[in-house]
Amino acid sequence: IRPISWAGDKLILLDQRLLPFETRYIEARTVAEVADAIREMKVRGAPAIGITAAFGMVIALIEKKPRSIDEALKVLEQAKNTLAKTRPTAVNLFWALDRMYNKAVESASKTASVNELLQDLEEEAKRIFEEELEAEIRMGIYGAEFLENGDTVLTICNAGGLATGTGIGTATAPIYIATALGKQVSVIAPETRPWQQGARLTVYELMQNGIRTTLIADTAVGLVMYKKLVNVVMVGADRILLDGHVFNKIGTLNEAVLAHEFGIPFYVLAPTSTIDTKSKVEEVKIEERDPDEVRTVRTSQGPVYVTVKDVPVFNPVFDVTPPKYVTGIITEKGVAIQPLHKNLRRLLNLT
Amino acid sequence: IRPISWAGDKLILLDQRLLPFETRYIEARTVAEVADAIREMKVRGAPAIGITAAFGMVIALIEKKPRSIDEALKVLEQAKNTLAKTRPTAVNLFWALDRMYNKAVESASKTASVNELLQDLEEEAKRIFEEELEAEIRMGIYGAEFLENGDTVLTICNAGGLATGTGIGTATAPIYIATALGKQVSVIAPETRPWQQGARLTVYELMQNGIRTTLIADTAVGLVMYKKLVNVVMVGADRILLDGHVFNKIGTLNEAVLAHEFGIPFYVLAPTSTIDTKSKVEEVKIEERDPDEVRTVRTSQGPVYVTVKDVPVFNPVFDVTPPKYVTGIITEKGVAIQPLHKNLRRLLNLT
């Protein structure tokens, strides 16, 4: 799977809104088209949005054809503003746009050629993609050490190559690397209500990549562990605190506690940029989303109601897993094992 | 809610297939209509099916108007055969039909009046309903002892009055009794994929009865316990072994382990007829059902696909909870607490 490809003058993007019912690629040749792809969630997942926005800055120069360096910087500033408005809370988006704009300013101080500026920006966008890919391959290599031939991995949500844009992913990286190294690894993917990323995205991605995949209802995670049908749990993370608390997709805590109880190792895979070195667990607010996400189900025919339309709903988007349930945290810089509050600091070279 | 009402010459049944989208009552005046209601799952839940079939035997006599006791017994034998074929594995169905037929034979040995036979059978069917209702009220009274004013109960699936036909239910009985006694009790109901009995039935039933109800995704059961948003877990059971192992709807094990870990009491509510005094845990086969139940979701527009159509699926219909996670088992004969393997025997007067 290649969710994001750069074709020299345009982006080719897998339209993730249509998955898994339809595999359709779209092209983005203008800043407006890139902005639309992000805003309309044709591209999703924090790293994938960052990469797409970075190439959006390159596309700005190709589209607008500025005739001077000054004009080019104005074009880039406009593109940055347009792209930044697409998803108001996406940290990777702002980070990638800032990095691209700073690169342009640096380049403009060295050359008067718009063409050289364009080349510098294209290289920078490619570098953002390559750095993401390299981090994921590193996580995959570290994580593959914990997979034996014949193992079955339980995951949750989609911490896969669709979310990162590279095709490798975070929680899925060890599965792909182990498979590439000749190990036979299977996956059990829970549906992951309410958004069903497991059923819609993970199952699609793994099957496209030839990985043996079994879908279960979220209610069945306990039984598959009790029956020892899984050897290891591997999940992604939205935020990791320095004491080892892991914030991730709702349902992660269920798997962590059950794995702990049934003696199954539980690994979290995430780049070190996910580690929040400042917050305490009680300071992190768990976002609640639209009740209709739980009242409805996304189908090939759009969202449809599955319950009483006005039933009150509690719809937290993620949960928090205390450090005691986490066997290890696998990052691009290595693996932090217990005690996490010591070893995460060591990994980040904090004193 | 009255899922089953006897109107003297006909049954009035709540058509559960349409819930929660439509509240429609149907009438059954003939054996064929009663058989259809059971076969087409307009009535569902083991006790509800038994009660419906019992009244179906009464309806047979009203419909066919036999002129002699011998003719009446033939009519009843035919009705018994017809009704027994509706759901091939429903133990309560066969039990209720046998009980009604045996009552008819007993009555026929005492009277030559078809009218007296009819009256005897009508009383017996009412008695089956009343015995079920009384058992549930007893469970409710025992269970209400474990509920404080202001408590929130986490449940699973629908072990409610819709499933038993009485309107009281098993896991819901303490909630209704405690509420009737003036306690304020709220419920958190998980959706319960793949059949979504929580979203479709429990939420509907509780809201109709004026109980404060919140729907959650199955993935959120861990977080609501971690955050102490629930005080107690109450679930039904399909089968309880004498050593305390509980077989119930898939997802029960998740709640049991999480409750144990977070120090929340976990109660199982079921009549003593649910206790299997013979089987060992390794002898009980966990039924697996159609993969399409997980690949699709039941909506107001029927089942629709939510994933890749040919993805392999593991779809166990129930799971098994080891005794260590069960705080108590609440029956119509009293409550068995730990150690369950001793106290379940004591409850049943087994030596």
XYZ file of C-alpha atoms in Angstrom:
702
model
C 0.000 0.000 0.000
C 1.213 3.504 -0.843
C -1.207 5.932 0.788
C 0.932 8.939 -0.323
C 3.135 9.059 -3.449
C 4.981 12.068 -4.853
C 4.997 12.033 -8.668
C 7.383 14.945 -9.258
C 4.634 17.544 -9.794
C 1.614 16.125 -7.989
C 0.568 13.998 -5.001
C -1.192 10.682 -5.551
C -3.325 9.970 -2.490
C -5.364 6.925 -1.469
C -8.861 8.216 -0.626
C -9.269 6.713 2.857
C -12.889 7.820 3.252
C -13.935 5.115 0.808
C -12.039 2.256 2.512
C -12.498 -0.642 2.728
C -15.331 -0.621 0.212
C -13.445 1.057 -2.633
C -9.741 1.556 -3.449
C -9.571 4.877 -5.261
C -6.533 7.118 -5.728
C -6.926 10.858 -6.209
C -4.443 13.411 -7.536
C -3.660 16.748 -5.915
C -2.001 19.300 -8.278
C -2.959 22.546 -6.528
C -2.823 23.914 -2.986
C -6.626 23.929 -2.970
C -6.709 20.250 -3.846
C -4.164 19.387 -1.126
C -6.120 21.434 1.411
C -9.324 19.702 0.374
C -7.754 16.259 0.765
C -6.732 17.061 4.360
C -9.924 18.898 5.314
C -12.217 16.211 3.907
C -10.134 13.445 5.581
C -9.233 11.750 2.316
C -5.833 11.713 4.052
C -5.905 10.952 7.784
C -3.453 10.138 10.582
C -1.087 12.727 12.061
C 2.140 11.778 10.205
C 0.285 11.341 6.894
C -1.235 14.822 7.215
C 2.217 16.313 7.927
C 3.765 14.679 4.868
C 0.877 15.733 2.631
C 1.052 19.335 3.827
C 4.832 19.420 3.242
C 4.367 18.419 -0.393
C 1.517 20.945 -0.555
C 4.162 23.674 -0.097
C 6.125 22.293 -3.046
C 2.946 22.169 -5.129
C 2.326 25.862 -4.297
C 5.508 26.866 -6.141
C 4.765 24.593 -9.113
C 1.189 25.853 -9.353
C 1.745 29.612 -8.911
C 5.064 29.904 -10.837
C 6.476 32.893 -8.903
C 9.070 34.897 -10.882
C 11.219 36.049 -7.953
C 12.358 34.746 -4.606
C 10.290 37.412 -2.836
C 7.198 36.434 -4.767
C 7.952 32.759 -3.976
C 8.069 33.455 -0.239
C 4.711 35.233 -0.471
C 3.215 32.295 -2.348
C 4.546 29.933 0.362
C 3.184 32.088 3.169
C -0.269 32.028 1.569
C -0.083 28.260 1.041
C 1.007 27.755 4.666
C -1.993 29.769 5.893
C -4.399 27.899 3.651
C -3.074 24.475 4.644
C -2.894 25.323 8.378
C -6.634 26.026 8.407
C -7.603 22.542 7.249
C -7.408 20.703 10.596
C -7.234 23.071 13.570
C -5.653 20.739 16.137
C -3.177 18.682 14.075
C 0.258 19.201 15.632
C 2.111 17.379 12.842
C 0.449 19.665 10.289
C 1.778 22.875 11.864
C 5.152 21.310 12.537
C 5.572 20.239 8.887
C 4.396 23.605 7.512
C 6.767 25.534 9.811
C 9.657 23.283 8.888
C 8.984 23.784 5.160
C 8.596 27.561 5.486
C 11.772 27.886 7.573
C 13.619 25.859 4.956
C 12.345 28.263 2.279
C 13.563 31.305 4.236
C 16.961 29.673 4.719
C 17.152 28.773 1.041
C 16.095 32.291 -0.014
C 19.021 33.735 1.944
C 21.427 31.706 -0.200
C 20.023 31.833 -3.714
C 18.072 34.109 -6.045
C 16.864 31.197 -8.170
C 13.243 30.128 -7.713
C 14.184 26.821 -9.289
C 16.831 26.132 -6.638
C 14.327 27.083 -3.944
C 11.847 24.616 -5.433
C 14.482 21.879 -5.451
C 15.411 22.602 -1.824
C 11.760 22.394 -0.760
C 11.132 19.215 -2.712
C 14.150 17.648 -0.989
C 12.897 18.815 2.414
C 9.444 17.307 1.868
C 11.007 14.051 0.740
C 13.202 14.170 3.859
C 10.138 14.506 6.103
C 8.687 11.421 4.425
C 12.018 9.534 4.642
C 12.536 10.418 8.304
C 9.040 9.084 9.123
C 9.710 5.933 7.119
C 13.091 5.394 8.764
C 11.658 5.835 12.269
C 8.960 3.273 11.503
C 11.446 0.774 10.077
C 13.552 1.164 13.226
C 10.487 0.554 15.420
C 9.710 -2.425 13.225
C 13.195 -3.888 13.661
C 13.145 -3.386 17.447
C 9.599 -4.757 17.670
C 10.238 -7.769 15.411
C 12.626 -9.055 18.097
C 9.534 -9.787 20.204
C 7.832 -11.845 17.489
C 8.483 -15.561 16.983
C 7.688 -17.538 13.861
C 4.029 -18.577 14.112
C 3.018 -15.817 16.526
C -0.336 -14.052 16.488
C -0.479 -10.353 17.366
C -3.531 -8.629 18.859
C -3.714 -4.940 17.955
C -6.366 -2.183 18.166
C -7.563 0.650 15.913
C -5.291 1.428 12.944
C -1.748 2.288 13.962
C -0.752 1.158 10.487
C 0.768 2.433 7.302
C -2.502 4.072 6.307
C -2.314 6.379 9.332
C 1.344 7.340 8.884
C 1.264 7.607 5.100
C 4.356 5.457 4.619
C 2.634 2.079 4.329
C 4.635 0.757 7.335
C 2.910 2.222 10.390
C 3.840 2.004 14.072
C 2.069 -0.966 15.732
C 2.080 -2.750 12.365
C 5.797 -2.135 11.675
C 7.098 -5.224 13.561
C 4.552 -7.382 11.716
C 5.752 -6.187 8.304
C 9.435 -6.394 9.244
C 9.095 -9.864 10.808
C 7.194 -11.036 7.722
C 9.893 -9.592 5.456
C 12.464 -11.514 7.526
C 10.617 -14.760 6.764
C 8.632 -15.194 9.961
C 4.986 -16.244 9.702
C 3.017 -13.710 11.774
C -0.798 -13.478 11.983
C -2.933 -10.663 13.362
C -6.205 -10.497 15.254
C -7.775 -7.077 14.673
C -10.696 -5.916 16.826
C -13.340 -3.810 15.106
C -12.606 -0.782 17.390
C -15.952 0.909 17.833
C -17.116 3.586 17.502
C -15.061 4.536 14.408
C -14.307 0.926 13.441
C -10.772 1.663 12.256
C -9.924 -1.985 12.906
C -12.691 -3.308 10.658
C -12.390 -0.573 8.047
C -8.660 0.152 7.835
C -6.458 -2.388 9.650
C -8.158 -5.410 8.117
C -7.950 -3.806 4.655
C -4.293 -2.805 5.040
C -3.117 -6.165 6.411
C -5.007 -8.180 3.799
C -3.596 -5.961 1.003
C -0.146 -6.747 2.402
C -0.790 -10.481 2.508
C -0.826 -10.787 6.328
C -3.121 -13.463 7.773
C -5.798 -11.420 9.512
C -8.831 -12.274 11.636
C -11.474 -9.717 12.578
C -13.181 -9.948 15.988
C -15.794 -7.887 17.817
C -14.328 -5.706 20.579
C -16.205 -7.893 23.063
C -14.022 -10.892 22.100
C -10.615 -9.494 23.159
C -10.858 -11.201 26.552
C -11.671 -14.650 25.175
C -8.869 -14.636 22.573
C -6.383 -13.904 25.353
C -7.930 -16.380 27.824
C -7.741 -19.061 25.119
C -4.116 -18.086 24.312
C -5.017 -17.414 20.676
C -2.649 -14.417 20.778
C 1.014 -14.373 21.845
C 1.573 -10.649 22.104
C -0.341 -7.340 22.022
C 1.004 -4.425 19.938
C -0.742 -1.051 19.889
C 0.080 2.552 18.956
C -0.128 5.621 21.201
C -1.486 9.152 20.986
C 0.525 10.378 23.962
C 2.946 8.752 26.406
C 3.809 10.388 29.722
C 7.296 10.227 31.185
C 6.019 8.008 34.011
C 4.782 5.468 31.453
C 1.051 6.250 31.295
C -0.156 5.602 27.747
C -3.049 7.492 26.134
C -4.363 5.661 23.097
C -7.585 4.732 21.294
C -10.477 3.795 23.587
C -10.274 0.042 24.237
C -6.492 -0.062 24.728
C -6.893 -0.212 28.527
C -9.163 -3.281 28.188
C -6.480 -5.109 26.217
C -3.695 -4.010 28.563
C -5.421 -5.210 31.744
C -6.530 -8.489 30.152
C -3.038 -9.121 28.745
C -1.505 -8.453 32.171
C -3.977 -10.820 33.832
C -3.407 -13.612 31.306
C 0.397 -13.223 31.119
C 0.609 -11.893 27.556
C 3.225 -9.206 26.785
C 1.778 -5.791 25.926
C 3.899 -3.443 23.765
C 3.246 0.168 22.795
C 4.833 1.406 19.542
C 5.271 5.131 18.967
C 7.972 7.606 17.938
C 9.676 9.513 20.762
C 7.861 12.647 19.514
C 4.753 11.097 21.136
C 6.355 11.330 24.604
C 4.977 14.253 26.607
C 7.732 15.120 29.083
C 5.682 17.771 30.897
C 2.141 16.612 31.707
C 0.969 14.594 34.672
C -1.728 11.971 34.182
C -4.400 13.995 35.980
C -3.689 17.009 33.746
C -4.507 15.234 30.476
C -8.122 15.755 29.506
C -9.727 12.881 27.633
C -11.604 14.333 24.669
C -15.243 13.321 24.277
C -16.726 13.260 20.811
C -20.147 13.459 19.158
C -22.647 10.978 20.725
C -23.868 10.133 17.228
C -20.578 8.281 16.615
C -21.820 5.629 19.078
C -25.491 5.874 18.091
C -24.616 5.185 14.462
C -22.332 2.887 12.519
C -20.326 3.807 9.408
C -21.302 1.527 6.587
C -20.839 1.354 2.854
C -24.080 3.372 2.747
C -22.878 6.032 5.204
C -23.695 6.310 8.936
C -26.943 4.635 10.072
C -28.582 4.497 13.516
C -28.258 1.336 15.602
C -30.000 2.477 18.796
C -32.591 4.819 20.270
C -31.872 8.184 18.627
C -31.894 10.267 21.803
C -30.114 7.866 24.186
C -27.462 9.650 26.291
C -23.948 8.546 25.296
C -20.489 8.670 26.860
C -18.033 8.721 23.951
C -14.423 9.177 25.114
C -12.004 9.115 22.189
C -9.115 7.564 24.094
C -8.348 5.896 27.389
C -5.321 5.796 29.691
C -3.288 2.705 30.487
C -1.292 2.827 33.749
C 2.412 1.878 33.410
C 2.086 -1.400 35.351
C 0.238 -3.009 32.436
C 2.839 -2.032 29.803
C 5.598 -4.571 29.106
C 7.595 -2.185 26.932
C 7.474 0.989 24.841
C 9.106 0.583 21.440
C 10.393 3.785 19.788
C 12.751 4.655 16.945
C 15.458 5.203 19.579
C 15.061 1.808 21.216
C 12.858 -0.022 23.699
C 11.974 1.181 27.210
C 11.118 -1.740 29.497
C 10.088 -1.690 33.168
C 10.563 0.354 35.258
C 9.219 2.732 32.602
C 9.611 5.915 34.648
C 13.371 5.294 34.683
C 13.881 3.805 31.253
C 11.841 6.374 29.295
C 14.082 9.096 30.748
C 17.159 7.091 29.820
C 15.852 6.661 26.251
C 15.429 10.438 25.898
C 18.780 11.165 27.601
C 16.995 13.121 30.327
C 18.616 13.323 33.713
C -42.856 -2.857 29.219
C -45.023 -5.938 28.745
C -43.329 -8.072 26.087
C -45.943 -10.838 26.558
C -49.563 -10.311 27.651
C -52.346 -12.907 27.791
C -55.703 -11.400 26.802
C -57.922 -14.382 27.680
C -58.091 -15.752 24.134
C -54.948 -14.420 22.442
C -51.322 -13.403 23.115
C -50.227 -9.808 22.645
C -46.512 -9.796 21.831
C -44.022 -6.967 21.440
C -42.307 -7.535 18.077
C -38.664 -7.438 19.210
C -37.241 -7.600 15.688
C -38.277 -3.999 15.144
C -36.713 -2.631 18.341
C -35.569 -0.020 19.097
C -36.719 1.669 15.920
C -40.397 0.794 16.200
C -42.650 -0.319 19.094
C -45.234 -2.585 17.491
C -47.391 -5.191 19.227
C -48.701 -8.192 17.333
C -51.507 -10.592 18.212
C -51.306 -14.385 18.083
C -54.701 -16.152 17.963
C -53.675 -19.437 16.342
C -50.976 -22.046 16.885
C -49.533 -21.085 13.490
C -49.255 -17.450 14.578
C -47.598 -18.422 17.881
C -45.159 -20.713 16.039
C -44.390 -17.939 13.571
C -43.709 -15.448 16.385
C -41.132 -17.831 17.932
C -39.585 -18.977 14.654
C -39.200 -15.449 13.265
C -37.766 -14.213 16.593
C -40.539 -11.683 17.178
C -40.283 -13.208 20.666
C -36.740 -13.963 21.860
C -34.968 -14.975 25.078
C -35.257 -18.448 26.595
C -37.874 -17.752 29.328
C -39.991 -15.602 26.985
C -40.073 -18.390 24.401
C -41.162 -20.901 27.060
C -44.007 -18.671 28.267
C -45.183 -17.963 24.712
C -45.193 -21.674 23.819
C -47.170 -22.504 26.998
C -49.932 -20.092 26.015
C -49.679 -21.502 22.490
C -51.032 -24.799 23.924
C -53.996 -22.929 25.413
C -54.589 -21.185 22.079
C -54.646 -24.604 20.355
C -57.748 -25.592 22.325
C -59.467 -22.252 21.751
C -58.676 -22.342 18.032
C -59.509 -25.978 17.219
C -62.558 -26.349 19.545
C -62.224 -30.114 20.198
C -65.506 -31.791 21.220
C -64.049 -34.494 23.454
C -61.159 -34.943 25.841
C -59.545 -37.461 23.470
C -59.813 -35.027 20.591
C -58.413 -32.290 22.839
C -55.324 -34.382 23.680
C -54.760 -34.991 19.955
C -55.021 -31.255 19.244
C -52.511 -30.599 22.022
C -50.101 -33.230 20.732
C -50.187 -31.665 17.290
C -49.682 -28.164 18.727
C -46.766 -29.437 20.837
C -45.079 -30.893 17.748
C -45.632 -27.747 15.721
C -44.309 -25.443 18.443
C -41.329 -27.702 19.267
C -40.041 -27.348 15.706
C -39.757 -23.565 15.843
C -36.364 -23.276 17.588
C -34.466 -26.575 17.630
C -32.147 -25.915 20.608
C -34.347 -23.947 23.026
C -34.408 -25.918 26.282
C -37.089 -23.711 27.881
C -39.340 -24.295 24.873
C -39.338 -28.114 25.260
C -39.596 -27.866 29.026
C -42.693 -25.619 28.840
C -44.375 -27.755 26.159
C -43.773 -30.968 28.138
C -45.079 -29.381 31.298
C -48.253 -28.197 29.540
C -48.854 -31.549 27.868
C -48.295 -33.476 31.100
C -50.762 -31.155 32.814
C -53.308 -31.916 30.071
C -52.872 -35.679 30.537
C -53.275 -35.297 34.298
C -56.355 -33.136 33.841
C -57.860 -35.559 31.294
C -57.634 -38.351 33.869
C -59.868 -36.332 36.195
C -62.481 -34.727 33.974
C -64.419 -35.336 30.768
C -65.059 -31.617 30.244
C -62.985 -29.907 27.547
C -63.824 -26.626 29.210
C -62.307 -27.749 32.507
C -59.225 -28.976 30.640
C -58.919 -25.561 28.992
C -59.197 -23.834 32.366
C -56.529 -26.122 33.858
C -54.149 -25.395 30.982
C -54.762 -21.654 31.110
C -53.946 -21.730 34.833
C -50.788 -23.765 34.171
C -49.553 -21.324 31.524
C -50.239 -18.412 33.853
C -48.370 -20.317 36.566
C -45.293 -20.673 34.313
C -45.387 -16.922 33.764
C -45.936 -16.219 37.474
C -43.143 -18.551 38.572
C -40.739 -16.792 36.201
C -41.900 -13.411 37.458
C -41.578 -14.466 41.092
C -38.058 -15.842 40.562
C -37.014 -12.559 38.950
C -38.529 -10.481 41.724
C -36.652 -12.602 44.279
C -33.392 -12.087 42.367
C -34.220 -8.402 42.222
C -34.766 -8.213 45.986
C -31.533 -10.089 46.745
C -29.626 -8.027 44.173
C -31.054 -4.673 45.295
C -29.233 -5.208 48.612
C -25.994 -4.552 46.726
C -27.203 -1.240 45.285
C -26.898 2.062 47.132
C -28.821 5.215 46.370
C -26.937 7.035 43.596
C -25.170 3.930 42.275
C -24.412 3.285 38.616
C -24.574 -0.289 37.299
C -22.565 -1.568 34.337
C -24.271 -4.435 32.520
C -23.826 -6.248 29.184
C -26.131 -7.563 26.444
C -29.831 -7.703 27.397
C -30.520 -9.798 30.467
C -33.666 -7.735 30.857
C -37.392 -8.051 30.898
C -37.474 -8.240 27.105
C -35.501 -11.499 27.192
C -37.552 -13.123 29.945
C -40.934 -11.877 28.789
C -41.948 -10.601 32.230
C -40.633 -7.071 31.917
C -38.364 -7.591 34.956
C -35.407 -9.623 33.689
C -32.449 -11.078 35.561
C -29.507 -8.634 35.547
C -31.997 -5.753 35.368
C -34.199 -7.036 38.231
C -32.186 -5.378 41.063
C -32.262 -2.082 39.153
C -36.063 -2.142 38.858
C -36.566 -3.303 42.456
C -34.112 -0.753 43.877
C -35.816 1.980 41.844
C -39.236 0.854 43.091
C -37.850 1.069 46.637
C -36.952 4.710 46.048
C -33.261 4.393 45.282
C -31.827 6.393 42.383
C -29.931 3.906 40.218
C -28.379 4.625 36.811
C -27.110 2.181 34.207
C -24.236 2.190 31.732
C -25.075 -0.190 28.884
C -22.380 -1.271 26.422
C -23.470 -1.768 22.814
C -22.531 -5.502 22.908
C -21.324 -6.291 19.420
C -21.902 -8.218 17.281
C -25.656 -8.395 17.918
C -25.832 -5.044 19.724
C -28.408 -6.211 22.247
C -27.181 -3.449 24.562
C -27.782 -0.683 22.030
C -30.938 -2.162 20.565
C -32.735 -3.729 23.545
C -31.267 -2.763 26.936
C -31.174 0.939 26.189
C -34.750 0.804 24.845
C -36.058 -1.201 27.806
C -34.382 0.920 30.483
C -35.439 4.210 28.894
C -39.038 2.966 28.573
C -38.903 2.194 32.294
C -37.559 5.629 33.177
C -34.097 4.435 34.271
C -31.220 6.858 33.628
C -29.225 5.095 30.939
C -25.966 5.847 29.137
C -24.827 3.941 26.070
C -21.102 3.277 25.549
C -19.048 1.462 22.921
C -17.745 -1.922 24.105
C -14.242 -0.437 23.948
C -15.118 2.000 26.768
C -15.851 -0.558 29.526
C -12.281 -0.277 30.856
C -12.279 3.507 31.094
C -15.656 3.747 32.875
C -14.327 1.364 35.548
C -10.882 3.021 35.768
C -12.620 6.382 36.255
C -14.982 4.855 38.865
C -18.027 5.902 36.857
C -19.649 2.586 37.841
C -20.091 1.146 41.335
C -21.085 -2.386 40.475
C -21.314 -4.769 37.499
C -24.452 -6.911 37.030
C -24.757 -9.417 34.194
C -26.859 -12.449 33.293
C -25.627 -15.968 32.534
C -26.260 -18.647 29.932
C -24.731 -21.404 32.030
C -23.034 -21.565 35.442
C -20.862 -24.506 36.447
C -20.839 -25.847 39.985
C -17.239 -24.648 40.443
C -18.356 -21.073 39.642
C -17.303 -20.725 35.994
C -19.814 -18.459 34.234
C -20.653 -18.740 30.535
C -22.339 -15.600 29.259
C -22.456 -13.226 26.289
C -19.085 -12.515 24.684
C -17.561 -9.492 26.467
C -18.541 -10.598 29.984
C -14.987 -11.821 30.696
C -13.607 -8.376 29.766
C -15.877 -6.715 32.322
C -15.153 -9.339 34.989
C -11.355 -9.031 34.748
C -11.464 -5.219 34.603
C -13.868 -5.063 37.570
C -11.588 -7.372 39.572
C -8.551 -5.250 38.726
C -10.257 -1.968 39.622
C -11.948 -3.259 42.787
C -15.549 -3.124 41.538
C -17.947 -5.911 42.624
C -19.084 -8.208 39.811
C -22.434 -10.025 40.245
C -24.018 -12.667 38.030
C -27.840 -12.937 38.101
C -29.511 -16.115 36.927
C -32.126 -18.623 38.102
C -30.782 -21.850 39.638
C -32.054 -23.655 36.508
C -29.025 -22.089 34.779
C -26.619 -24.053 37.012
C -25.116 -27.033 35.198
C -24.204 -29.490 37.958
C -22.514 -31.973 35.604
C -20.152 -30.325 33.115
C -16.538 -29.360 33.626
C -15.234 -26.142 32.115
C -13.171 -27.911 29.437
C -16.254 -29.891 28.337
C -18.349 -26.851 27.436
C -17.982 -25.972 23.771
C -18.242 -22.282 22.954
C -20.543 -21.917 19.944
C -19.220 -19.900 17.006
C -21.715 -18.119 14.801
C -21.921 -16.755 11.263
C -18.927 -14.498 10.404
C -21.327 -12.075 8.729
C -22.618 -11.089 12.185
C -19.256 -9.345 12.755
C -18.812 -8.198 9.151
C -22.168 -6.444 9.233
C -24.145 -4.274 11.613
C -27.912 -4.438 12.218
C -29.428 -1.082 11.477
C -32.858 0.376 10.965
C -32.252 -0.498 7.307
C -31.246 -4.120 7.998
C -27.725 -5.571 8.141
C -25.027 -3.671 6.218
C -21.314 -4.415 5.731
C -18.742 -2.498 7.779
C -15.555 -4.243 6.634
C -13.896 -6.185 3.830
C -16.537 -8.725 2.751
C -14.252 -11.781 2.760
C -12.186 -11.039 5.891
C -11.798 -14.137 8.111
C -13.732 -13.727 11.379
C -13.689 -15.365 14.823
C -17.227 -14.976 16.210
C -17.684 -16.786 19.546
C -21.178 -16.234 20.930
C -20.171 -16.372 24.582
C -17.089 -16.399 26.776
C -16.175 -17.991 30.092
C -15.409 -16.115 33.289
C -13.312 -17.999 35.870
C -14.760 -18.019 39.426
C -12.036 -15.788 40.886
C -13.493 -12.744 39.098
C -17.069 -13.304 40.347
C -18.052 -11.536 43.567
C -21.366 -13.346 43.860
C -24.023 -15.305 42.003
C -27.551 -14.067 42.714
C -30.368 -16.612 42.203
C -34.020 -16.893 43.211
C -32.849 -19.108 46.088
C -30.334 -16.639 47.468
C -26.815 -15.401 46.863
C -23.703 -17.576 46.552
C -20.564 -15.665 47.500
C -16.934 -16.841 47.531
C -15.827 -19.584 47.720
C -18.303 -20.304 44.928
C -17.502 -24.003 44.592
C -18.721 -24.468 48.187
C -21.565 -21.966 48.285
C -23.207 -22.940 44.996
C -23.502 -26.513 46.324
C -24.956 -25.204 49.576
C -27.504 -23.105 47.639
C -28.663 -26.180 45.731
C -28.644 -28.374 48.869
C -26.072 -30.673 47.266
C -23.720 -32.580 49.502
